[in-house]
Short mmCIF file of C-alpha atoms in Angstrom, two decimals:
data_model
loop_
_atom_site.label_atom_id
_atom_site.label_comp_id
_atom_site.label_asym_id
_atom_site.label_seq_id
_atom_site.Cartn_x
_atom_site.Cartn_y
_atom_site.Cartn_z
CA MET A 1 169.70 -234.08 30.76
CA GLN A 2 173.09 -232.59 31.65
CA ASN A 3 174.15 -235.85 33.29
CA ARG A 4 173.18 -237.82 30.18
CA LEU A 5 175.20 -235.48 27.94
CA PHE A 6 178.19 -235.78 30.26
CA ILE A 7 178.00 -239.60 30.38
CA ASN A 8 177.64 -239.77 26.59
CA ALA A 9 180.61 -237.45 26.07
CA ILE A 10 182.86 -239.30 28.54
CA SER A 11 181.92 -242.74 27.16
CA THR A 12 182.51 -241.53 23.61
CA ILE A 13 185.93 -240.18 24.53
CA GLY A 14 186.77 -243.48 26.24
CA GLN A 15 185.67 -245.40 23.18
CA VAL A 16 187.80 -243.33 20.81
CA ILE A 17 190.86 -243.61 23.07
CA ILE A 18 190.59 -247.38 23.41
CA SER A 19 189.81 -247.84 19.71
CA GLY A 20 192.76 -245.60 18.89
CA LEU A 21 195.11 -247.67 21.05
CA THR A 22 193.79 -250.82 19.39
CA TYR A 23 194.52 -249.45 15.93
CA PHE A 24 197.92 -248.29 17.15
CA PHE A 25 198.83 -251.89 18.00
CA LEU A 26 197.15 -253.22 14.85
CA TYR A 27 198.99 -250.93 12.45
CA GLY A 28 202.23 -251.55 14.29
CA ILE A 29 201.79 -255.31 13.77
CA TRP A 30 200.72 -254.95 10.14
CA ILE A 31 203.56 -252.58 9.17
CA ARG A 32 206.20 -254.84 10.73
CA GLU A 33 204.78 -258.18 9.57
CA LEU A 34 203.36 -257.26 6.17
CA GLY A 35 205.32 -254.14 5.22
CA ALA A 36 204.25 -250.67 4.11
CA LYS A 37 203.47 -251.79 0.55
CA GLN A 38 200.99 -254.50 1.63
CA LEU A 39 199.37 -252.07 4.07
CA GLY A 40 199.09 -249.64 1.17
CA VAL A 41 197.32 -252.27 -0.95
CA TRP A 42 194.80 -252.96 1.82
CA SER A 43 194.26 -249.22 2.28
CA ILE A 44 193.43 -248.83 -1.43
CA VAL A 45 191.08 -251.84 -1.34
CA TRP A 46 189.22 -250.71 1.79
CA THR A 47 189.05 -247.10 0.59
CA THR A 48 187.50 -248.20 -2.71
CA THR A 49 184.59 -249.73 -0.79
CA TYR A 50 183.69 -246.24 0.46
CA PHE A 51 181.94 -245.66 -2.85
CA ALA A 52 179.37 -248.29 -1.78
CA ALA A 53 178.05 -245.85 0.84
CA MET A 54 177.53 -243.01 -1.62
CA ALA A 55 173.89 -243.83 -2.41
CA ASN A 56 172.68 -243.68 1.19
CA SER A 57 175.23 -241.25 2.57
CA GLY A 58 172.58 -238.77 3.70
CA VAL A 59 170.71 -241.40 5.73
CA PRO A 60 172.86 -241.28 8.93
CA VAL A 61 172.26 -237.54 9.34
CA GLY A 62 168.52 -238.08 8.93
CA ILE A 63 168.48 -240.96 11.43
CA VAL A 64 169.95 -238.92 14.28
CA LYS A 65 167.67 -235.92 13.72
CA PHE A 66 164.40 -237.82 13.20
CA ILE A 67 165.04 -240.32 15.99
CA ALA A 68 165.87 -237.41 18.33
CA GLU A 69 162.57 -235.74 17.42
CA ALA A 70 160.64 -239.01 17.92
CA HIS A 71 162.37 -239.48 21.28
CA ILE A 72 161.45 -235.96 22.45
CA GLN A 73 157.86 -236.52 21.29
CA ALA A 74 157.79 -240.02 22.91
CA ASP A 75 156.60 -241.46 19.58
CA MET A 76 158.15 -244.92 19.42
CA ALA A 77 156.03 -245.96 16.42
CA LYS A 78 157.65 -243.13 14.46
CA ALA A 79 161.10 -244.20 15.68
CA ARG A 80 160.54 -247.79 14.55
CA SER A 81 159.35 -246.55 11.15
CA ILE A 82 162.55 -244.52 10.74
CA ILE A 83 164.67 -247.55 11.63
CA THR A 84 162.78 -249.71 9.11
CA MET A 85 163.09 -247.14 6.31
CA SER A 86 166.79 -246.60 7.00
CA ILE A 87 167.60 -250.32 6.90
CA GLY A 88 165.74 -250.76 3.63
CA ILE A 89 167.36 -247.76 1.92
CA THR A 90 170.84 -248.63 3.18
CA ALA A 91 170.76 -252.36 2.41
CA LEU A 92 169.29 -252.00 -1.08
CA LEU A 93 171.26 -249.03 -2.39
CA ASN A 94 174.55 -250.21 -0.90
CA PHE A 95 174.06 -253.63 -2.47
CA LEU A 96 173.47 -252.14 -5.93
CA ILE A 97 176.63 -250.02 -5.75
CA CYS A 98 178.62 -253.00 -4.44
CA ILE A 99 177.61 -254.88 -7.59
CA VAL A 100 178.75 -251.98 -9.79
CA LEU A 101 182.07 -251.72 -7.93
CA TYR A 102 182.67 -255.47 -8.14
CA PHE A 103 182.39 -255.49 -11.94
CA ASN A 104 184.62 -252.39 -12.29
CA ALA A 105 187.27 -253.38 -9.74
CA SER A 106 189.67 -254.80 -12.33
CA TRP A 107 190.43 -251.57 -14.20
CA ILE A 108 190.40 -249.50 -10.96
CA PHE A 109 193.12 -251.61 -9.31
CA HIS A 110 195.16 -252.01 -12.49
CA PHE A 111 195.14 -248.23 -12.84
CA LEU A 112 196.26 -247.59 -9.25
CA ILE A 113 198.34 -250.66 -8.35
CA SER A 114 201.07 -252.60 -10.13
CA SER A 115 199.99 -255.82 -11.85
CA SER A 116 201.58 -258.10 -9.24
CA GLU A 117 199.77 -256.38 -6.36
CA SER A 118 196.46 -255.79 -8.17
CA ALA A 119 195.83 -259.56 -8.44
CA VAL A 120 195.75 -259.89 -4.64
CA ALA A 121 193.62 -256.75 -4.34
CA LEU A 122 191.05 -258.23 -6.73
CA GLN A 123 190.90 -261.47 -4.73
CA ILE A 124 190.18 -259.83 -1.38
CA PHE A 125 187.95 -257.05 -2.74
CA PRO A 126 184.66 -259.05 -2.51
CA TYR A 127 185.34 -259.72 1.18
CA ALA A 128 186.04 -256.03 1.77
CA LEU A 129 182.76 -255.14 0.01
CA ALA A 130 180.83 -257.62 2.16
CA ALA A 131 182.37 -256.20 5.33
CA PHE A 132 181.56 -252.64 4.32
CA TRP A 133 177.96 -253.55 3.37
CA LEU A 134 177.40 -255.12 6.80
CA LEU A 135 179.03 -252.13 8.51
CA ASN A 136 176.66 -249.68 6.78
CA ILE A 137 173.62 -251.65 7.91
CA SER A 138 175.06 -251.75 11.43
CA ASN A 139 175.40 -247.97 11.34
CA VAL A 140 171.61 -247.64 11.11
CA PHE A 141 171.28 -249.17 14.57
CA MET A 142 174.31 -247.26 15.87
CA PHE A 143 172.99 -243.87 14.76
CA THR A 144 169.59 -244.79 16.19
CA LEU A 145 171.25 -245.14 19.60
CA ASP A 146 172.78 -241.67 19.06
CA GLY A 147 169.33 -240.25 18.34
CA PHE A 148 168.01 -241.74 21.59
CA GLN A 149 170.98 -240.10 23.37
CA ALA A 150 172.26 -243.56 24.30
CA ASN A 151 175.73 -242.93 22.91
CA TYR A 152 177.23 -244.75 25.89
CA LEU A 153 175.79 -248.04 24.60
CA ARG A 154 177.32 -247.41 21.19
CA SER A 155 180.65 -246.65 22.87
CA ILE A 156 180.60 -249.93 24.80
CA LEU A 157 179.93 -251.84 21.57
CA ASN A 158 182.70 -250.05 19.68
CA ILE A 159 185.20 -250.75 22.46
CA THR A 160 184.47 -254.48 22.49
CA ALA A 161 184.38 -254.54 18.68
CA SER A 162 187.86 -253.01 18.49
CA PHE A 163 189.16 -255.82 20.71
CA THR A 164 187.41 -258.30 18.42
CA LEU A 165 189.21 -256.81 15.42
CA LEU A 166 192.56 -256.90 17.22
CA ILE A 167 192.20 -260.55 18.28
CA SER A 168 190.88 -261.78 14.93
CA SER A 169 193.60 -259.86 13.04
CA TYR A 170 196.26 -261.50 15.20
CA LEU A 171 194.75 -264.98 14.73
CA PHE A 172 194.63 -264.62 10.93
CA LEU A 173 197.86 -262.63 10.53
CA HIS A 174 199.62 -265.60 8.92
CA LYS A 175 197.24 -265.30 5.95
CA GLY A 176 198.53 -261.83 5.04
CA LEU A 177 196.02 -259.54 3.35
CA TRP A 178 193.48 -262.36 3.39
CA GLY A 179 193.77 -262.35 7.16
CA ILE A 180 192.99 -258.63 7.33
CA ALA A 181 189.92 -259.13 5.13
CA ILE A 182 188.65 -262.06 7.25
CA ALA A 183 189.22 -260.08 10.45
CA HIS A 184 187.10 -257.22 9.10
CA ILE A 185 184.26 -259.61 8.22
CA ILE A 186 184.28 -260.92 11.82
CA TYR A 187 184.47 -257.36 13.15
CA THR A 188 181.46 -256.11 11.13
CA LEU A 189 179.35 -259.17 11.98
CA TYR A 190 180.05 -258.53 15.66
CA ILE A 191 179.01 -254.88 15.35
CA LEU A 192 175.82 -255.77 13.44
CA LEU A 193 174.63 -258.37 15.94
CA GLY A 194 175.75 -256.28 18.91
CA SER A 195 174.01 -253.10 17.72
CA ILE A 196 170.74 -254.99 17.18
CA ALA A 197 171.00 -256.52 20.65
CA LEU A 198 171.70 -253.14 22.28
CA LEU A 199 168.76 -251.48 20.53
CA ILE A 200 166.45 -254.29 21.70
CA TYR A 201 167.86 -253.82 25.21
CA TYR A 202 167.28 -250.05 25.11
CA LEU A 203 163.74 -250.26 23.75
CA LYS A 204 163.00 -253.26 26.01
CA THR A 205 161.23 -255.01 23.15
CA PRO A 206 162.31 -257.20 20.22
CA PHE A 207 159.88 -255.27 18.00
CA ILE A 208 162.24 -252.61 16.69
CA LEU A 209 160.75 -252.45 13.17
CA ASN A 210 157.48 -250.99 11.94
CA LEU A 211 156.33 -252.40 8.61
CA GLN A 212 153.33 -250.08 8.31
CA ALA A 213 154.00 -247.50 5.61
CA ASP A 214 153.92 -243.84 6.55
CA LYS A 215 154.19 -241.94 3.26
CA ARG A 216 154.46 -238.50 4.83
CA LEU A 217 157.21 -239.57 7.23
CA PHE A 218 159.03 -241.33 4.41
CA SER A 219 158.81 -238.20 2.26
CA ASP A 220 160.08 -235.92 5.06
CA PHE A 221 162.90 -238.32 5.91
CA VAL A 222 164.05 -238.69 2.31
CA LYS A 223 163.87 -234.93 1.66
CA TYR A 224 166.01 -234.18 4.71
CA SER A 225 168.49 -236.95 3.88
CA LEU A 226 168.79 -235.76 0.29
CA LYS A 227 169.75 -232.29 1.52
CA SER A 228 172.87 -233.74 3.11
CA GLN A 229 173.44 -236.29 0.33
CA VAL A 230 175.67 -234.09 -1.81
CA GLY A 231 177.80 -233.09 1.16
CA SER A 232 178.07 -236.65 2.42
CA ILE A 233 179.02 -237.98 -1.01
CA THR A 234 181.87 -235.49 -1.24
CA THR A 235 182.97 -236.56 2.26
CA LEU A 236 183.28 -240.13 1.03
CA LEU A 237 185.55 -238.88 -1.75
CA TYR A 238 188.04 -237.21 0.61
CA ASP A 239 190.09 -240.27 1.54
CA PRO A 240 189.86 -242.05 -1.85
CA ILE A 241 191.05 -238.98 -3.76
CA THR A 242 194.07 -238.51 -1.51
CA LYS A 243 195.05 -242.19 -1.49
CA PHE A 244 194.49 -242.62 -5.20
CA PHE A 245 196.72 -239.61 -5.91
CA LEU A 246 199.34 -240.99 -3.53
CA ALA A 247 199.30 -244.32 -5.35
CA LYS A 248 199.53 -242.55 -8.71
CA TYR A 249 202.08 -239.83 -7.95
CA GLY A 250 203.87 -241.46 -5.03
CA SER A 251 204.07 -245.15 -4.14
CA LEU A 252 202.19 -247.88 -2.27
CA ASP A 253 204.69 -247.39 0.57
CA ALA A 254 203.59 -243.75 0.75
CA VAL A 255 199.95 -244.87 0.89
CA GLY A 256 200.79 -247.21 3.77
CA PHE A 257 202.64 -244.53 5.77
CA TYR A 258 199.91 -241.97 5.04
CA GLU A 259 197.27 -244.47 6.20
CA MET A 260 199.06 -244.77 9.54
CA ALA A 261 199.56 -241.01 9.96
CA ASN A 262 195.98 -240.25 8.96
CA ARG A 263 194.59 -242.94 11.26
CA LEU A 264 196.58 -241.50 14.17
CA VAL A 265 195.55 -237.87 13.61
CA THR A 266 191.88 -238.53 12.81
CA GLN A 267 191.55 -240.92 15.74
CA ILE A 268 192.87 -238.29 18.14
CA ARG A 269 190.62 -235.68 16.54
CA SER A 270 187.68 -238.03 16.99
CA ILE A 271 188.20 -237.91 20.75
CA ILE A 272 187.20 -234.26 20.62
CA VAL A 273 184.70 -234.20 17.76
CA THR A 274 182.63 -237.25 18.69
CA ALA A 275 182.21 -235.89 22.21
CA ASN A 276 180.74 -232.74 20.64
CA GLN A 277 178.43 -234.74 18.36
CA VAL A 278 176.37 -235.78 21.38
CA MET A 279 175.16 -232.17 21.31
CA VAL A 280 173.13 -232.70 18.10
CA PRO A 281 170.04 -234.07 19.92
CA LYS A 282 170.40 -231.24 22.45
CA ILE A 283 170.43 -228.65 19.65
CA VAL A 284 167.38 -230.33 18.09
CA GLU A 285 165.60 -230.10 21.46
CA THR A 286 166.62 -226.48 21.90
CA SER A 287 165.38 -225.65 18.41
CA LEU A 288 162.02 -227.40 18.97
CA ASN A 289 161.35 -226.03 22.43
CA ALA A 290 162.94 -222.61 21.92
CA THR A 291 164.22 -222.72 25.51
CA SER A 292 167.41 -220.83 24.72
CA HIS A 293 169.34 -219.49 21.81
CA PHE A 294 171.51 -222.09 20.10
CA GLN A 295 174.05 -219.43 19.12
CA ARG A 296 175.17 -219.14 22.75
CA LEU A 297 175.65 -222.90 22.75
CA TYR A 298 177.68 -222.58 19.53
CA ALA A 299 180.09 -220.02 21.01
CA MET A 300 180.72 -222.17 24.07
CA MET A 301 181.31 -225.29 21.94
CA PHE A 302 183.86 -223.39 19.84
CA LYS A 303 185.81 -222.13 22.85
CA ILE A 304 185.91 -225.54 24.51
CA LEU A 305 186.98 -227.20 21.25
CA ALA A 306 189.75 -224.66 20.66
CA ILE A 307 191.14 -225.03 24.17
CA ILE A 308 190.96 -228.84 24.33
CA SER A 309 191.99 -229.71 20.77
CA THR A 310 195.09 -227.50 20.75
CA PRO A 311 197.25 -229.30 23.35
CA LEU A 312 195.84 -232.71 22.40
CA LEU A 313 196.50 -232.55 18.65
CA PHE A 314 199.79 -230.70 18.82
CA PHE A 315 201.16 -233.19 21.33
CA PHE A 316 201.52 -235.54 18.37
CA PHE A 317 203.07 -232.79 16.29
CA PHE A 318 205.75 -232.37 18.94
CA PHE A 319 206.41 -236.10 19.39
CA ALA A 320 206.03 -237.22 15.74
CA PRO A 321 209.59 -238.62 15.27
CA LEU A 322 209.34 -240.59 18.52
CA ILE A 323 205.97 -242.00 17.45
CA SER A 324 207.53 -243.07 14.15
CA LEU A 325 210.40 -244.73 15.99
CA VAL A 326 208.07 -246.72 18.25
CA TRP A 327 205.37 -247.52 15.69
CA ILE A 328 207.41 -248.17 12.53
CA GLY A 329 210.80 -248.98 14.01
CA LYS A 330 212.60 -246.00 12.47
CA VAL A 331 212.15 -242.29 11.88
CA GLU A 332 210.29 -242.36 8.56
CA PRO A 333 210.37 -238.84 6.99
CA PHE A 334 207.18 -239.22 4.94
CA PHE A 335 205.25 -240.46 7.97
CA VAL A 336 206.52 -237.61 10.18
CA LEU A 337 205.82 -234.90 7.59
CA SER A 338 202.37 -236.38 6.97
CA ILE A 339 201.60 -236.04 10.69
CA TYR A 340 202.76 -232.40 10.66
CA THR A 341 200.64 -231.54 7.64
CA LEU A 342 197.54 -233.46 8.71
CA ILE A 343 197.52 -232.04 12.22
CA VAL A 344 197.46 -228.45 10.95
CA GLY A 345 194.68 -229.20 8.44
CA TRP A 346 192.50 -231.21 10.81
CA TYR A 347 193.04 -228.71 13.63
CA ILE A 348 191.55 -225.87 11.58
CA ASN A 349 188.79 -228.21 10.44
CA THR A 350 188.03 -229.09 14.07
CA LEU A 351 187.41 -225.42 14.82
CA SER A 352 184.62 -225.44 12.22
CA VAL A 353 182.83 -228.38 13.90
CA PRO A 354 180.59 -226.24 16.18
CA ALA A 355 179.19 -224.43 13.13
CA TYR A 356 178.72 -227.74 11.33
CA ILE A 357 176.93 -229.39 14.28
CA SER A 358 174.73 -226.33 14.87
CA ASN A 359 173.61 -226.45 11.24
CA MET A 360 172.80 -230.15 11.59
CA GLY A 361 170.76 -229.61 14.73
CA ILE A 362 168.55 -226.88 13.25
CA GLY A 363 168.26 -228.59 9.86
CA GLN A 364 170.07 -225.91 7.81
CA LEU A 365 172.49 -228.02 5.80
CA ARG A 366 173.32 -225.72 2.88
CA GLN A 367 176.48 -224.34 4.46
CA ASN A 368 177.69 -227.83 5.40
CA ILE A 369 177.17 -228.97 1.81
CA ILE A 370 179.17 -225.98 0.54
CA GLN A 371 182.02 -226.91 2.88
CA HIS A 372 182.04 -230.53 1.68
CA ILE A 373 181.97 -229.56 -1.99
CA ALA A 374 184.73 -227.00 -1.43
CA THR A 375 186.92 -229.53 0.39
CA ALA A 376 186.55 -232.18 -2.32
CA SER A 377 187.01 -229.67 -5.16
CA PHE A 378 190.12 -228.08 -3.66
CA ASN A 379 191.56 -231.50 -2.85
CA LEU A 380 191.04 -232.65 -6.43
CA ALA A 381 192.57 -229.51 -7.97
CA PHE A 382 195.42 -229.07 -5.48
CA GLY A 383 196.10 -232.83 -5.46
CA VAL A 384 196.84 -232.91 -9.19
CA ILE A 385 199.11 -229.87 -8.98
CA GLY A 386 200.83 -230.94 -5.75
CA GLY A 387 201.26 -234.53 -6.91
CA TYR A 388 202.75 -233.47 -10.24
CA PHE A 389 205.34 -231.14 -8.73
CA LEU A 390 206.02 -232.61 -5.27
CA ALA A 391 204.84 -236.24 -5.58
CA GLY A 392 203.49 -237.70 -2.33
CA TYR A 393 204.38 -234.66 -0.20
CA GLY A 394 202.38 -232.45 -2.54
CA VAL A 395 199.32 -234.72 -2.34
CA VAL A 396 199.23 -234.68 1.46
CA SER A 397 199.84 -230.91 1.56
CA ALA A 398 196.99 -230.42 -0.93
CA TRP A 399 194.62 -232.33 1.34
CA SER A 400 195.58 -230.26 4.38
CA LEU A 401 195.25 -226.99 2.48
CA SER A 402 191.80 -228.06 1.26
CA LEU A 403 190.68 -228.67 4.86
CA ILE A 404 191.94 -225.27 5.97
CA ILE A 405 190.28 -223.24 3.20
CA SER A 406 186.91 -225.05 3.31
CA SER A 407 186.75 -224.80 7.11
CA GLY A 408 187.34 -221.06 6.91
CA ILE A 409 184.53 -220.81 4.36
CA LEU A 410 182.07 -222.62 6.66
CA ILE A 411 182.87 -220.45 9.69
CA TYR A 412 182.53 -217.29 7.58
CA LEU A 413 179.17 -218.38 6.10
CA PHE A 414 177.78 -219.44 9.48
CA HIS A 415 178.65 -216.12 11.10
CA GLN A 416 177.36 -214.15 8.15
CA LYS A 417 173.98 -215.93 8.05
CA ASN A 418 173.43 -215.71 11.80
CA HIS A 419 174.80 -212.16 12.08
CA LEU A 420 177.52 -213.17 14.49
CA SER A 421 180.75 -211.34 15.14
CA LEU A 422 183.96 -213.35 15.25
CA SER A 423 184.65 -211.66 18.58
CA ILE A 424 182.16 -213.99 20.32
CA LEU A 425 184.68 -216.81 19.77
CA ARG A 426 187.42 -215.10 21.74
CA PHE A 427 188.24 -216.08 25.30
CA GLU A 428 190.37 -214.49 28.00
CA GLY A 429 194.05 -215.25 27.48
CA ASP A 430 193.58 -216.45 23.88
CA ARG A 431 196.37 -214.26 22.47
CA ASN A 432 199.08 -215.71 24.72
CA PHE A 433 197.55 -219.16 24.29
CA PHE A 434 198.07 -219.18 20.52
CA ILE A 435 201.39 -217.31 20.55
CA SER A 436 202.83 -219.96 22.87
CA LEU A 437 201.47 -222.65 20.53
CA LEU A 438 203.20 -221.04 17.54
CA ILE A 439 206.51 -220.91 19.44
CA LEU A 440 206.14 -224.60 20.31
CA ILE A 441 205.43 -225.54 16.68
CA VAL A 442 208.47 -223.67 15.31
CA ALA A 443 210.74 -225.10 18.03
CA ALA A 444 209.46 -228.63 17.35
CA CYS A 445 210.07 -228.34 13.59
CA PHE A 446 213.67 -227.21 14.02
CA SER A 447 214.57 -229.59 16.84
CA ASN A 448 212.96 -232.63 15.20
CA TYR A 449 214.76 -231.91 11.92
CA PHE A 450 218.19 -231.80 13.54
CA LEU A 451 217.46 -234.80 15.77
CA ALA A 452 216.33 -236.90 12.81
CA GLU A 453 219.61 -236.11 11.02
CA SER A 454 221.81 -237.15 13.93
CA SER A 455 222.37 -240.25 16.01
CA THR A 456 220.87 -239.51 19.38
CA THR A 457 219.57 -241.13 22.53
CA TRP A 458 215.83 -241.02 21.98
CA VAL A 459 215.01 -241.87 25.59
CA LEU A 460 216.74 -238.68 26.69
CA VAL A 461 214.95 -236.74 23.94
CA PHE A 462 211.61 -238.12 25.09
CA VAL A 463 212.27 -237.05 28.69
CA CYS A 464 213.32 -233.54 27.62
CA TYR A 465 210.34 -233.15 25.29
CA SER A 466 207.96 -234.39 27.99
CA LEU A 467 209.28 -231.85 30.50
CA ILE A 468 208.95 -229.01 27.98
CA TYR A 469 205.45 -230.06 26.99
CA ALA A 470 204.34 -230.50 30.61
CA GLY A 471 205.70 -227.04 31.42
CA TRP A 472 203.71 -225.58 28.52
CA LEU A 473 200.53 -227.30 29.75
CA VAL A 474 200.99 -225.88 33.24
CA TRP A 475 201.59 -222.43 31.78
CA ILE A 476 198.44 -222.39 29.61
CA PHE A 477 196.38 -223.75 32.51
CA LYS A 478 197.47 -220.86 34.70
CA ASN A 479 196.98 -218.27 31.97
CA THR A 480 193.67 -219.44 30.47
CA PRO A 481 190.80 -218.70 32.90
CA LEU A 482 188.28 -220.78 30.90
CA LEU A 483 190.40 -223.89 31.50
CA LEU A 484 190.30 -223.27 35.23
CA GLU A 485 186.52 -222.75 35.07
CA MET A 486 186.08 -226.02 33.15
CA ARG A 487 188.20 -227.85 35.71
CA LEU A 488 186.14 -226.46 38.61
CA ARG A 489 182.84 -227.39 36.94
CA PHE A 490 184.12 -230.90 36.28
CA ALA A 491 185.22 -231.26 39.92
CA ASN A 492 181.86 -229.96 41.18
CA PHE A 493 180.03 -232.46 38.98
CA LEU A 494 182.09 -235.38 40.31
CA PHE A 495 181.96 -234.49 43.99
CA LYS A 496 178.61 -232.74 44.43
#
């Protein structure tokens, strides 16, 4: 079991890294060949399709939990029934919302985008809807693999799919936004066919569906999925609200630069979070078998997340101007400040992930729903105020502040319900760990500001920054015993 968790975590991390590098090259090509405004138009179009997933947004959570239970109970008939129900719910409800979106696209794009750009958005929107519909059906098979604890198969598919997107985007680049839309159709078709093939391979049978109705199972599955529906719907509103406010209070260029910054930060965060998500089936198993207390597992997940996410996320805080120079071709202030703001918000949100995952595993979703509603509500309220007074900068700051407040609410509620003290989250050397981080953040803000205002040799800056950052890493390794323990356990696992 431990080996399977380790393989799933490592493969997931590898997938996110490779996918992240792929998107790094993709966005670099798109921003240079198409421009920030065109990238902003595509971002608005693709983000609008998110509403198509609102009807079945609780289904993925239900798939992982119920498939994990069926796997533990060795009940493959139940697993096939869950797959069949999930495909039906997803395909039908997504299709109905796609129809509604298609007939309302005109006023949405005219409201958010200038008339000259909205015409192109309307033309490619049906292709974006088709791609998103296929992707949601594919996710049924992908989340099924997660429930079977075969995340490594999903990771392999995502890695090859990211290369498919990169190659097809390059081949159709001459078609502009049409090329991006076509590339996404090819990408989603590849994922759909690949996920079906991998599930057949894992089950060792082409019979992955069960058409016999099980009313009780259907009722239990729908009830559980509906519990997370509200929270999942609000999650789907996060990105649209921010991008729509940016388009309204800022500009399409701002949307394009935000899209790049957000993709970078969330992709890096995914390296950490997706590795932790492989723990959901383990928590389900722990809950069912009562072999140990999940709260101990929660505390360990939090400490590991805090220690790993800190140097990884804030690396990009430190090097933001250099990333802008390489990726965009110049130091773009809005892009750099978006990275700063998003990293702080997503970092705090990452620290709430252990509580979120623990709630998912034991089926107590109320606190997760409260966090989602709080995030969307704060983002909506703060976004209007921030956008009105500070334009695009205010919108991005509002989103980050919403993440911070809602994450704090979730951690507080989780500890209160489970009668946990915040002290269980502390680890030896944590005070110096976070003080050194704060010093690094302040130094980076001042130095990056003055460097951006002057003509400088960026190669020399990169070397100096790298030496400083490497020195900080060595220091925290020596002064954080848990890091040394993690390194020893990893070495023992590899060489035992």
